[in-house]
């Protein structure tokens, strides 16, 4: 099997400077002294691009950046060797914080990002479509003001079988509540909390997740739907059936980056011509590898290669 692949384009409309640090204890009142600070370029699509690059894939990161923090974000991405397409936006690029206390609890704080206008949204769609050659990944939150239909508008412009989506908030609700046959993504990924929110209840059993994934595919939400199950792996439903993939037990250092690592590895496997079931295995191994790294660091290629053979892939339904 060749590893040649058309360049993947990742799209980040609401990037962030990811700041992580440690603290003895999180409490109200006194000044809290942080240690071991780390600043990394972040945002869903940026992290997906970083994971693809780490795994040896060809990728360009389309990123909306603005202000001094945007310039810092760009410098950090360039230092990591990412090929960039920068879309200029007014206002400063936001920041996020991940603070770990001495007991291993992680506190995650996020700013909303700068406001967008309808004109900016249309210009972004034009620019993304002009850049896209192969698969496109739209990942992360949307900034205030960007239309909830942005993912569907992008899927329609790109055409069938092109767009991988891992989004949240109103944009995710639009995609699920108002499926559009002419704007159906190739893949929709939901993390465990999002899947349970869509279901309206907890999903403790594999059959529960399996049923939800199949139902979303049947409704035309996406060609494939992938639902994460935390440490139990993920379920994938699509035209080729429904699959479950479970990783081996690994030491958990930080859960940040697991979803983006999954999406990066999954998309890269598809771009390299692997079937969706094997892409599920690749994504599951990458997610397991990501929880083994500090702060907002992503998966490491060596860990993914070691974990992948031990990921148990099971067909649940034809």
CSV table of N, CA and C in Angstrom, one decimal, residues 18 38 40-55 80 82 254-262 264 285-301 303-304:
chain,number,residue,atom,x,y,z
A,18,UNK,N,-3.0,27.7,22.9
A,18,UNK,CA,-3.3,26.7,24.0
A,18,UNK,C,-2.2,26.9,25.1
A,38,UNK,N,3.4,25.9,29.3
A,38,UNK,CA,3.6,25.5,27.9
A,38,UNK,C,2.6,26.2,27.0
A,40,UNK,N,1.2,26.4,23.0
A,40,UNK,CA,1.2,25.6,21.8
A,40,UNK,C,0.1,26.2,20.8
A,41,UNK,N,0.3,26.1,19.5
A,41,UNK,CA,-0.8,26.5,18.6
A,41,UNK,C,-1.9,25.5,18.7
A,42,UNK,N,-3.2,26.0,18.8
A,42,UNK,CA,-4.3,25.1,19.0
A,42,UNK,C,-5.5,25.6,18.2
A,43,UNK,N,-6.6,24.9,18.4
A,43,UNK,CA,-7.8,24.9,17.6
A,43,UNK,C,-7.9,23.6,16.9
A,44,UNK,N,-9.2,23.1,16.7
A,44,UNK,CA,-9.4,21.8,16.2
A,44,UNK,C,-8.6,21.4,15.0
A,45,UNK,N,-8.8,22.2,13.9
A,45,UNK,CA,-8.1,21.9,12.7
A,45,UNK,C,-6.6,22.0,12.7
A,46,UNK,N,-6.1,23.0,13.5
A,46,UNK,CA,-4.7,23.1,13.7
A,46,UNK,C,-4.1,21.8,14.3
A,47,UNK,N,-4.8,21.3,15.4
A,47,UNK,CA,-4.3,20.1,16.0
A,47,UNK,C,-4.4,18.9,15.1
A,48,UNK,N,-5.5,18.8,14.3
A,48,UNK,CA,-5.6,17.8,13.3
A,48,UNK,C,-4.4,17.8,12.4
A,49,UNK,N,-4.1,19.0,11.9
A,49,UNK,CA,-3.0,19.1,11.0
A,49,UNK,C,-1.7,18.7,11.6
A,50,UNK,N,-1.5,19.1,12.9
A,50,UNK,CA,-0.3,18.7,13.6
A,50,UNK,C,-0.2,17.2,13.7
A,51,UNK,N,-1.3,16.5,14.0
A,51,UNK,CA,-1.3,15.1,14.1
A,51,UNK,C,-1.0,14.4,12.8
A,52,UNK,N,-1.6,14.9,11.7
A,52,UNK,CA,-1.3,14.4,10.3
A,52,UNK,C,0.1,14.5,10.0
A,53,UNK,N,0.7,15.7,10.3
A,53,UNK,CA,2.1,15.9,10.0
A,53,UNK,C,3.0,14.9,10.8
A,54,UNK,N,2.7,14.8,12.1
A,54,UNK,CA,3.4,13.8,12.9
A,54,UNK,C,3.4,12.4,12.4
A,55,UNK,N,2.2,12.0,11.8
A,55,UNK,CA,2.1,10.7,11.2
A,55,UNK,C,2.6,10.5,9.8
A,80,UNK,N,6.8,24.5,13.9
A,80,UNK,CA,6.5,23.1,13.9
A,80,UNK,C,6.5,22.5,12.5
A,82,UNK,N,4.5,23.3,9.8
A,82,UNK,CA,3.2,23.2,9.2
A,82,UNK,C,3.2,24.1,7.9
A,254,UNK,N,-2.9,13.1,30.0
A,254,UNK,CA,-3.8,14.2,29.6
A,254,UNK,C,-4.8,13.8,28.5
A,255,UNK,N,-6.0,14.1,28.7
A,255,UNK,CA,-7.0,13.7,27.7
A,255,UNK,C,-7.1,14.7,26.6
A,256,UNK,N,-6.5,15.9,26.7
A,256,UNK,CA,-6.5,16.9,25.7
A,256,UNK,C,-5.8,16.4,24.4
A,257,UNK,N,-6.5,16.6,23.3
A,257,UNK,CA,-5.9,16.2,22.0
A,257,UNK,C,-6.2,14.8,21.5
A,258,UNK,N,-7.0,14.0,22.3
A,258,UNK,CA,-7.3,12.7,21.8
A,258,UNK,C,-8.2,12.7,20.6
A,259,UNK,N,-9.3,13.6,20.7
A,259,UNK,CA,-10.2,13.7,19.6
A,259,UNK,C,-9.6,14.2,18.3
A,260,UNK,N,-8.7,15.2,18.4
A,260,UNK,CA,-8.0,15.7,17.2
A,260,UNK,C,-7.0,14.7,16.6
A,261,UNK,N,-6.4,14.0,17.5
A,261,UNK,CA,-5.5,13.0,17.0
A,261,UNK,C,-6.2,11.9,16.3
A,262,UNK,N,-7.4,11.5,16.8
A,262,UNK,CA,-8.3,10.5,16.2
A,262,UNK,C,-8.6,11.0,14.8
A,264,UNK,N,-7.3,13.3,12.9
A,264,UNK,CA,-6.1,13.3,12.0
A,264,UNK,C,-5.7,12.0,11.4
A,285,UNK,N,-6.0,4.2,17.7
A,285,UNK,CA,-4.7,4.1,18.1
A,285,UNK,C,-4.1,5.5,18.4
A,286,UNK,N,-4.4,6.5,17.5
A,286,UNK,CA,-3.9,7.8,17.7
A,286,UNK,C,-4.5,8.5,18.9
A,287,UNK,N,-5.8,8.3,19.2
A,287,UNK,CA,-6.5,8.8,20.4
A,287,UNK,C,-5.8,8.2,21.6
A,288,UNK,N,-5.6,6.9,21.6
A,288,UNK,CA,-4.9,6.3,22.8
A,288,UNK,C,-3.5,6.8,23.0
A,289,UNK,N,-2.8,7.1,21.9
A,289,UNK,CA,-1.5,7.6,22.0
A,289,UNK,C,-1.5,9.1,22.5
A,290,UNK,N,-2.5,9.8,22.2
A,290,UNK,CA,-2.6,11.2,22.6
A,290,UNK,C,-2.7,11.4,24.1
A,291,UNK,N,-3.5,10.5,24.8
A,291,UNK,CA,-3.7,10.6,26.2
A,291,UNK,C,-2.4,10.3,27.0
A,292,UNK,N,-1.4,9.8,26.3
A,292,UNK,CA,-0.2,9.4,27.0
A,292,UNK,C,0.8,10.6,27.1
A,293,UNK,N,0.4,11.8,26.4
A,293,UNK,CA,1.3,12.9,26.3
A,293,UNK,C,0.8,14.0,27.2
A,294,UNK,N,1.8,14.9,27.6
A,294,UNK,CA,1.5,16.0,28.5
A,294,UNK,C,0.7,17.1,27.9
A,295,UNK,N,-0.1,17.8,28.8
A,295,UNK,CA,-0.8,19.0,28.4
A,295,UNK,C,-1.6,18.9,27.2
A,296,UNK,N,-1.5,19.8,26.2
A,296,UNK,CA,-2.2,19.7,24.9
A,296,UNK,C,-1.4,19.0,23.8
A,297,UNK,N,-0.3,18.3,24.2
A,297,UNK,CA,0.4,17.6,23.1
A,297,UNK,C,-0.4,16.5,22.5
A,298,UNK,N,-0.1,16.2,21.3
A,298,UNK,CA,-0.9,15.2,20.5
A,298,UNK,C,-0.2,13.9,20.5
A,299,UNK,N,-0.7,13.0,19.7
A,299,UNK,CA,-0.1,11.6,19.6
A,299,UNK,C,1.3,11.7,19.0
A,300,UNK,N,2.1,10.7,19.3
A,300,UNK,CA,3.4,10.5,18.7
A,300,UNK,C,3.4,9.3,17.8
A,301,UNK,N,4.0,9.4,16.6
A,301,UNK,CA,3.9,8.4,15.6
A,301,UNK,C,4.4,7.0,16.1
A,303,UNK,N,4.2,5.9,19.2
A,303,UNK,CA,3.2,5.3,20.0
A,303,UNK,C,2.1,4.7,19.2
A,304,UNK,N,1.6,5.5,18.2
A,304,UNK,CA,0.5,5.0,17.4
A,304,UNK,C,0.8,3.7,16.7
